[in-house]
Coordinates of C-alpha atoms in Angstrom, one line a residue:
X1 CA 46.1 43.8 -18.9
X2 CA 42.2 45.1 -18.1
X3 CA 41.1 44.8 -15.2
X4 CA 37.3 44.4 -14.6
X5 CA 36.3 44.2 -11.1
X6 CA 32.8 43.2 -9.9
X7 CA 30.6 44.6 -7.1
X8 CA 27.9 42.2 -7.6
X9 CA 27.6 38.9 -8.3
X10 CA 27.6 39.1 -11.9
X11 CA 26.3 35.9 -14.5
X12 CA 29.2 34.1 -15.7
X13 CA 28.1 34.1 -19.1
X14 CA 28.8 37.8 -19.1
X15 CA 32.4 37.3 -17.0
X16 CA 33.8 34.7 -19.1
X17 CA 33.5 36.8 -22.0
X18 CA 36.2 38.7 -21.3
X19 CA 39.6 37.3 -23.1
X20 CA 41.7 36.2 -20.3
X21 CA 44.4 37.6 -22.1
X22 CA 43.7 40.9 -21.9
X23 CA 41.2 41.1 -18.7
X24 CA 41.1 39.9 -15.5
X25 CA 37.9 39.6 -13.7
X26 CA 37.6 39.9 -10.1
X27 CA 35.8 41.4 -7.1
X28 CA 38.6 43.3 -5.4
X29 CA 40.6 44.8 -8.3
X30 CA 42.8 47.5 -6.9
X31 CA 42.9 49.8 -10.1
X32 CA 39.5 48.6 -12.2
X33 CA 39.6 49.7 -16.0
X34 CA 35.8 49.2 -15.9
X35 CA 33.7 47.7 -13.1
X36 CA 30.6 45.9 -13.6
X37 CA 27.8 46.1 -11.2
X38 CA 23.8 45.5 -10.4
X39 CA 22.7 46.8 -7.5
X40 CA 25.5 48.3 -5.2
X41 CA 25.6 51.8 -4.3
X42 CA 28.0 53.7 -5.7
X43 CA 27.2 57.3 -4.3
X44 CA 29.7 57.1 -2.1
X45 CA 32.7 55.8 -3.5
X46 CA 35.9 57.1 -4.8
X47 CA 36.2 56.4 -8.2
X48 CA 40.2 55.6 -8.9
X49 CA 41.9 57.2 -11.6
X50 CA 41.9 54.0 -13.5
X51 CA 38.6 53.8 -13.9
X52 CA 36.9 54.0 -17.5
X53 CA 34.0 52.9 -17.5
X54 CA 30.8 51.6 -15.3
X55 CA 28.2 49.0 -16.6
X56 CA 25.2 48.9 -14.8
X57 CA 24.1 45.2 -15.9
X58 CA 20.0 46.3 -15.8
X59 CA 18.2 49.2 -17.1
X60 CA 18.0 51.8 -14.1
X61 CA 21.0 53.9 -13.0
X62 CA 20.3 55.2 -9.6
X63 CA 22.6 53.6 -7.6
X64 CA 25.4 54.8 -9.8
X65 CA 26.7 58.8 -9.4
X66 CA 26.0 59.7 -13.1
X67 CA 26.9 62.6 -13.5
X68 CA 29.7 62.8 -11.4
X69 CA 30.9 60.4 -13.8
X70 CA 30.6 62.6 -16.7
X71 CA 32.7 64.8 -14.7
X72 CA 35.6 63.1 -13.9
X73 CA 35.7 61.0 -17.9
X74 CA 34.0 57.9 -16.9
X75 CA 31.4 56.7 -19.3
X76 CA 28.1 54.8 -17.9
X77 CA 26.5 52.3 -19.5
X78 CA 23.1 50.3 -18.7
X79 CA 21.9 47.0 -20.4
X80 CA 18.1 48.6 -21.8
X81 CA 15.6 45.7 -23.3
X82 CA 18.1 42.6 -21.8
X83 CA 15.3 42.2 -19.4
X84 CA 12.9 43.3 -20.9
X85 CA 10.9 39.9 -22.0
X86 CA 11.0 39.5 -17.7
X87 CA 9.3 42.2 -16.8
X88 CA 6.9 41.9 -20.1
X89 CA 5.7 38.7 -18.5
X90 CA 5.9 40.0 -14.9
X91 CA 3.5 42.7 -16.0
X92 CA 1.1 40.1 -17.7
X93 CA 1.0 37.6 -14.4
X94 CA 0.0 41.5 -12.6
X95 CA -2.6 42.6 -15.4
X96 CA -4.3 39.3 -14.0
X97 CA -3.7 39.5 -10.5
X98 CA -5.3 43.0 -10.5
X99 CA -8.2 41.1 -11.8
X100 CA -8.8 38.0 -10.6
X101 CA -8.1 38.2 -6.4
X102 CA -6.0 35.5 -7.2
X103 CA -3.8 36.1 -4.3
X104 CA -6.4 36.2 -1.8
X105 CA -7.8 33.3 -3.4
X106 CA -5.3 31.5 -2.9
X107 CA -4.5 32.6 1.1
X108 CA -8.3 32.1 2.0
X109 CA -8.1 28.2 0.0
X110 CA -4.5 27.9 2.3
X111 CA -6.4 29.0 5.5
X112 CA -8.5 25.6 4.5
X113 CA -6.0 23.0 5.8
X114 CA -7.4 20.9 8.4
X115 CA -11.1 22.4 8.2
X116 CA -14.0 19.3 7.2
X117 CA -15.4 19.4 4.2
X118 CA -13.2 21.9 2.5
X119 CA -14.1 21.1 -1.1
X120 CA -17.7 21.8 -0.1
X121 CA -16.4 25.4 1.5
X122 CA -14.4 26.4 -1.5
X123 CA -17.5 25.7 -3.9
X124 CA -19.2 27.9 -1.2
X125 CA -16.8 30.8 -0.6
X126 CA -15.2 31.0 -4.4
X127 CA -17.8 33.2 -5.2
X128 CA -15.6 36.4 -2.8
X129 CA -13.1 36.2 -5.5
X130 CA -14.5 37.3 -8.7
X131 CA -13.5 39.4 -11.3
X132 CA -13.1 40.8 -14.6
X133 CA -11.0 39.0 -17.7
X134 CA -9.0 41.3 -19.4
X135 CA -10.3 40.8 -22.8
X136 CA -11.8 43.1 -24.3
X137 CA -10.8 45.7 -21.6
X138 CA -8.6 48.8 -22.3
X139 CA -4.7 48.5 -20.9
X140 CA -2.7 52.2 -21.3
X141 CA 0.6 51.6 -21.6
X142 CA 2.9 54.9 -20.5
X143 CA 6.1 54.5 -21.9
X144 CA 6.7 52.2 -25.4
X145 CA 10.7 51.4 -25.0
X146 CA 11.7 47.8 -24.8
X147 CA 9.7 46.8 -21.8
X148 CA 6.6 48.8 -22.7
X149 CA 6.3 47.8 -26.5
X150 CA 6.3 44.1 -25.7
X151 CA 3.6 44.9 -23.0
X152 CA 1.6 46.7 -25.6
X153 CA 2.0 44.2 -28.2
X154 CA 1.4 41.1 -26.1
X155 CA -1.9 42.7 -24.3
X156 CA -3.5 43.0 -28.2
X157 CA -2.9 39.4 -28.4
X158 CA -4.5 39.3 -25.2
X159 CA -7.7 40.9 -27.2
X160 CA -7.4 43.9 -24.8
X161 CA -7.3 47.5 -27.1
X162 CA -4.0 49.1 -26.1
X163 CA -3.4 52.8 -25.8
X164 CA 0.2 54.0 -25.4
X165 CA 1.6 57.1 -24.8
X166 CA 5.5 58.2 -25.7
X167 CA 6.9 61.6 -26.7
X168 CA 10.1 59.7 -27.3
X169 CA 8.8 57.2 -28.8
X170 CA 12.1 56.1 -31.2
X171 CA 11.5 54.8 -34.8
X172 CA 12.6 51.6 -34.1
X173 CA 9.9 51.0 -31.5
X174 CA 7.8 52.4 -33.4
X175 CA 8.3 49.8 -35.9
X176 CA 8.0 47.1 -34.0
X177 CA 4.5 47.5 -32.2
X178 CA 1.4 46.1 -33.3
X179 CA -0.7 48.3 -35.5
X180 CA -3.2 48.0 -33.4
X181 CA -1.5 49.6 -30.7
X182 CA -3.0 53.1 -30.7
X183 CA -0.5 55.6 -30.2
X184 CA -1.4 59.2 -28.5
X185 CA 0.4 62.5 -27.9
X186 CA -2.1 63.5 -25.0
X187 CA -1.4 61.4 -21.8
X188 CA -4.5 62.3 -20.5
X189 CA -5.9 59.9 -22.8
X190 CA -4.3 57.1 -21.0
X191 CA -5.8 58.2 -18.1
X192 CA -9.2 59.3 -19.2
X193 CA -9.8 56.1 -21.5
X194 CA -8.4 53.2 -19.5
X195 CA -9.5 50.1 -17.4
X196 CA -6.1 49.4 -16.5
X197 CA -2.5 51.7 -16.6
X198 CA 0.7 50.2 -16.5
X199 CA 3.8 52.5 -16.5
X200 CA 7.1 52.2 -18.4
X201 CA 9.6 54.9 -18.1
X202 CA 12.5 55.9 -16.4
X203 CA 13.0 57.9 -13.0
X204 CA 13.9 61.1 -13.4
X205 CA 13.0 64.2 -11.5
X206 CA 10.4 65.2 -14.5
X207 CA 8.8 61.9 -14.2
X208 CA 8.9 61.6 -10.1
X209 CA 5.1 61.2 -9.4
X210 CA 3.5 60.9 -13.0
X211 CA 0.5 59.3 -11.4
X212 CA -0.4 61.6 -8.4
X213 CA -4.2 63.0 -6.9
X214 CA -4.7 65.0 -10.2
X215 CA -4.2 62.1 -12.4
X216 CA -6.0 59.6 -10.6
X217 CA -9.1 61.9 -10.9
X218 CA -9.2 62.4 -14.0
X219 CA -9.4 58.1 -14.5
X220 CA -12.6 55.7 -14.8
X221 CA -13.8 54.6 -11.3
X222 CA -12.5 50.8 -10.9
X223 CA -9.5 51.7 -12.0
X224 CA -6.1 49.0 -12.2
X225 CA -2.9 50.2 -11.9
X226 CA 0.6 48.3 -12.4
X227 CA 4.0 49.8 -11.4
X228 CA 6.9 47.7 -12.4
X229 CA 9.3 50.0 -13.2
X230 CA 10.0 53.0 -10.3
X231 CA 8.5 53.2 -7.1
X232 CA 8.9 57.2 -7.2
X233 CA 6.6 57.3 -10.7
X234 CA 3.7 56.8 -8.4
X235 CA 2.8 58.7 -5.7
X236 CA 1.9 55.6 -3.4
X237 CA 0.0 58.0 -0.8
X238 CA -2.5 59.0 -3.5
X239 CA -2.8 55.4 -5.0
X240 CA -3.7 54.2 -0.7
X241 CA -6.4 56.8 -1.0
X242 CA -8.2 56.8 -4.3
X243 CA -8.3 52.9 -3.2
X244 CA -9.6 53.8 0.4
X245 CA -12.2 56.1 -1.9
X246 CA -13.2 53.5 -4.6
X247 CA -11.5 55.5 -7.6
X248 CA -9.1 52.4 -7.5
X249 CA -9.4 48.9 -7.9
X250 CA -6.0 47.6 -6.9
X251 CA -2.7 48.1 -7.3
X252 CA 0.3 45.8 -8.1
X253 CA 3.8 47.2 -6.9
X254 CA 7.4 45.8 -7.7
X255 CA 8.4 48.4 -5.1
X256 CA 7.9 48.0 -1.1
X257 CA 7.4 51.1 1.3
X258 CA 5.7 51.9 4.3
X259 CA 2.7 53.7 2.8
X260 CA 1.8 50.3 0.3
X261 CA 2.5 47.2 2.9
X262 CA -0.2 45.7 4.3
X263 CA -3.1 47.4 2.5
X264 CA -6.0 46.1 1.2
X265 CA -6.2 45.8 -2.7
X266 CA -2.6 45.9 -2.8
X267 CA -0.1 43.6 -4.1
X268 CA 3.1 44.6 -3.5
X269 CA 6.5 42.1 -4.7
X270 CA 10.0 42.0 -4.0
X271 CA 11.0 44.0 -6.6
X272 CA 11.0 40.5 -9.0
X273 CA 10.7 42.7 -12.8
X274 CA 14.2 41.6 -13.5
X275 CA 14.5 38.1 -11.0
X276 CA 15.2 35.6 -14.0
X277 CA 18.1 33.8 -14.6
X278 CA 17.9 34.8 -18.4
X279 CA 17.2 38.0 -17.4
X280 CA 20.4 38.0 -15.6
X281 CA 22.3 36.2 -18.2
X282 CA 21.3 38.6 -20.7
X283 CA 22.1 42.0 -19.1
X284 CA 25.2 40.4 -18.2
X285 CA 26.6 39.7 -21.1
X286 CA 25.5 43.0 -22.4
X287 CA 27.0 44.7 -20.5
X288 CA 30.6 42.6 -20.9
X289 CA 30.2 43.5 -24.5
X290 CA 29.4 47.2 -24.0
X291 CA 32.8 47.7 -21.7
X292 CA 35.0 45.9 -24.3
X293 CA 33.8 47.6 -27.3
X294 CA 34.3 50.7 -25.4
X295 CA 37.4 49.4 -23.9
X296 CA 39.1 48.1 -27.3
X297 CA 37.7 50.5 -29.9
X298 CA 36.4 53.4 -28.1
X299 CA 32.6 52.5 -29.1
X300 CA 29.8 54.0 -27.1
X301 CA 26.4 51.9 -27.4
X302 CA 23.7 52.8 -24.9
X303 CA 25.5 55.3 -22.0
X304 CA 23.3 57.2 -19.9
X305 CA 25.7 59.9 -19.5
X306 CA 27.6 60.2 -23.3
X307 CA 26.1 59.7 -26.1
X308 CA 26.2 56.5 -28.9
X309 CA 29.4 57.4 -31.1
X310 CA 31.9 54.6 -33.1
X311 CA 34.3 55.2 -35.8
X312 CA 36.8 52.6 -37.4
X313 CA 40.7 53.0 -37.0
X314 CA 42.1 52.9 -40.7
X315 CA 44.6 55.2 -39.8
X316 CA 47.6 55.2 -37.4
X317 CA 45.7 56.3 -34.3
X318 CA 41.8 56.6 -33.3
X319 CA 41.5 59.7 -30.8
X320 CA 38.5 59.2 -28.3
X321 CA 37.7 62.6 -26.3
X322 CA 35.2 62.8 -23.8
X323 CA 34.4 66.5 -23.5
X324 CA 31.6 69.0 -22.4
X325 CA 29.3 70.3 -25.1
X326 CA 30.1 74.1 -25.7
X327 CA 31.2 75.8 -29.0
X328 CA 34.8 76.0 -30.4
X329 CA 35.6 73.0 -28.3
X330 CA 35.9 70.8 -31.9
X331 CA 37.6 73.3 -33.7
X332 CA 40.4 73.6 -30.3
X333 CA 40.5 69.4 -31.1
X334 CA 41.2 69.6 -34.3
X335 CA 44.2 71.9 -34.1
X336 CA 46.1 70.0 -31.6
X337 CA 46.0 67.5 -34.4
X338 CA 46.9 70.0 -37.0
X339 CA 49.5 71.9 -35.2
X340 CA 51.6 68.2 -34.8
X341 CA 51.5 68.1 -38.7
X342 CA 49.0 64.8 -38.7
X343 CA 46.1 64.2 -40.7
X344 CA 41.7 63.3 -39.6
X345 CA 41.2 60.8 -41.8
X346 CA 37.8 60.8 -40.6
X347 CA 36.2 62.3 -37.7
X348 CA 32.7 61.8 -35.6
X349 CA 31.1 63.9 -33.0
X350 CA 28.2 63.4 -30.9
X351 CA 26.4 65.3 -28.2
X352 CA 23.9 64.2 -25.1
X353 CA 22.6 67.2 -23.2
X354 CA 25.7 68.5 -21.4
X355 CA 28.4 66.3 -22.7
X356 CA 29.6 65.3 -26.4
X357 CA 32.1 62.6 -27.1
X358 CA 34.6 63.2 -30.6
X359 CA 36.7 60.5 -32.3
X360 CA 39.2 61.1 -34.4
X361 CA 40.9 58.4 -37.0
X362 CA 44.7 60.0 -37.3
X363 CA 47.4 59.5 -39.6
X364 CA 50.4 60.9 -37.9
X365 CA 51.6 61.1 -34.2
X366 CA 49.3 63.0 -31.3
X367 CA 50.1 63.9 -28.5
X368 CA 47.5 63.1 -25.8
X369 CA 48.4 65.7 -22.8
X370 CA 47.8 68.5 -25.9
X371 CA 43.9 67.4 -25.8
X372 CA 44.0 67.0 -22.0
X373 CA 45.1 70.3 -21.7
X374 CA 41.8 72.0 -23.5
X375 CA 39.3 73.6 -21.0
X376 CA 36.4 71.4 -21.1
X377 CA 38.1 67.8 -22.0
X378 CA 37.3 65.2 -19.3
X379 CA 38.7 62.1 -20.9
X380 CA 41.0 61.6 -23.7
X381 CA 42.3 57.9 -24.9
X382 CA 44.4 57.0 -28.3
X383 CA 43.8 53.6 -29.2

């Protein structure tokens, strides 16, 4: 019997996946095969020797100790795109909202309760709240995964012109935008050419402060900007500023900090990208999905921390090793099967940066403390 354990409240669409048969799903499992979790900090705990696997049911990561996961054989996944029709729409509401002053609208008509005559005031006062429509405008779009390609593409049917910018732009996604979605290999054209930017990418230390002093002067004055994925991929300091200055218009924040809260021209939410219930439902069951094909038949779809590997068992026994990625380590795998007289049937090996994951399909016995033993192995399963 699996054991799942939540640290969250997870969908039940996602939970009841799980055959009761072979899993049991709870919040205080005392030796987890996988655990399932949204936002809970994990930094601090001890991972048990039980412990597989880690789904993340969302798209960012930092709350999970990646790769001291790696190190100790316990793949990571994340649910990318499950919310991604959310935040698409989030980001539409905040194209307008950067636009319109329809927040202070609305807070100046509130302050109107009880006044006389308060029709005739509004018809007075409305004209404090213009602004611009978007059509027509120019929306850069950094960032053209799952969330960021449905941003780009719906913004064209908005009639704005769309410039996006991706050096890892996948063929898939690349597919499946618009053709009128002009793609660029210079960011600085997102920057130089448009009237508003919304960003789209993950946090990593070479992506902490993408928008900072030097590229906020290189944009048009009236500048919009829209951050719905990272606080840390804008350096909120210089955004306060160039607004202070007139470079920038507004700014619309998922992400609350001291430096954003109570200034003028910017909206700032409660981090609300992903606050659907489909949203939830979605990355939920996801992730359920990712930890039992993992769990069952050793298949890797969309880790953060080991790469996308699956191979069918037609043989006797389908080898999984997790494993660092340095030469010879294959060839020391393939002997242990060699030197117990069995046979690969088929084998598949994949790399991610640091780390590579090998499956072997095995006609014969193996013996799983052999590959344990090999300098590098972190994880080693025979399904």
């Amino acid at each position: 019997m699996y054991e799942i354990k939540t640290l969250n409240k997870i969908a039940t669409c996602g939970t009841d996946i799980f055959d009761k048969a072979k899993y049991t799903v709870s919040d205080n499992a005392e030796n987890p095969t996988a655990i399932m979790v949204r936002s809970a900090k994990m930094h601090d705990m001890e991972m048990p020797e039980s412990l597989l696997a880690i789904a993340r049911a969302g798209a960012g990561v930092n709350n999970i100790p990646v790769e001291k996961c790696a190190e100790q054989g316990i793949v990571v996944f994340n649910t990318p795109g499950a919310n991604s029709n959310a935040v698409k729409e989030l980001a539409i509401c905040a194209l307008l909202l950067a636009s319109r002053k329809i927040t202070e609208a609305a807070a100046w008509a509130a302050s109107l309760k009880g006044t006389p005559d308060a029709p005739k005031t509004v018809e007075g006062g409305k004209s404090k709240f213009a602004g611009p429509e978007i059509l027509g405008k120019t929306l850069g779009v950094i960032g053209l995964g799952a969330i960021g390609g449905k941003i780009a593409n719906a913004a064209v049917a908005l009639g704005m012109d769309v410039i996006g910018y991706d050096p890892f732009l996948s063929v898939n996604a690349a597919i499946q935008l618009d053709p009128a979605v002009k793609v660029t290999a210079d960011i600085n054209d997102i920057y130089k050419n448009s009237d508003y930017i919304t960003i789209h990418v993950p946090y990593t230390p070479d992506t902490k402060n993408t928008i900072d002093e030097a590229q906020i002067a290189m944009m048009k004055d009236g500048v919009r900007l829209i951050n719905l994925a990272r606080g840390e991929l804008i350096n909120s300091a210089a955004v306060v500023k160039a607004i202070k200055d007139g470079k920038v218009a507004k700014y619309v924040t998922d992400f609350a900090d001291d430096v954003v809260l109570g200034e003028e021209n910017v909206i700032v939410l409660p981090h609300l990208g992903a606050s659907t219930p489909e949203s939830e439902d979605n990355c939920a069951t996801m992730a359920a999905h990712e930890l039992i094909d993992y769990i069952e038949k050793g298949t890797i779809k969309n880790s953060v921390n080991f790469p996308n590997a699956e191979l069918a068992k037609t043989g006797d026994h389908l080898v999984c090793v997790l494993h660092k990625n340095v030469p010879a380590l294959i060839a020391q795998i393939t002997s242990v099967v060699s030197d117990k007289g069995a046979n690969i049937e088929n084998l598949v090996n994949k790399s991610k940066k640091d780390w590579a994951y090998t499956m072997l399909d095995v006609t014969g016995d193996v013996d799983a403390d052999a590959f344990k033993s090999i300098e590098g192995v972190v994880g080693v399963r025979v399904l």
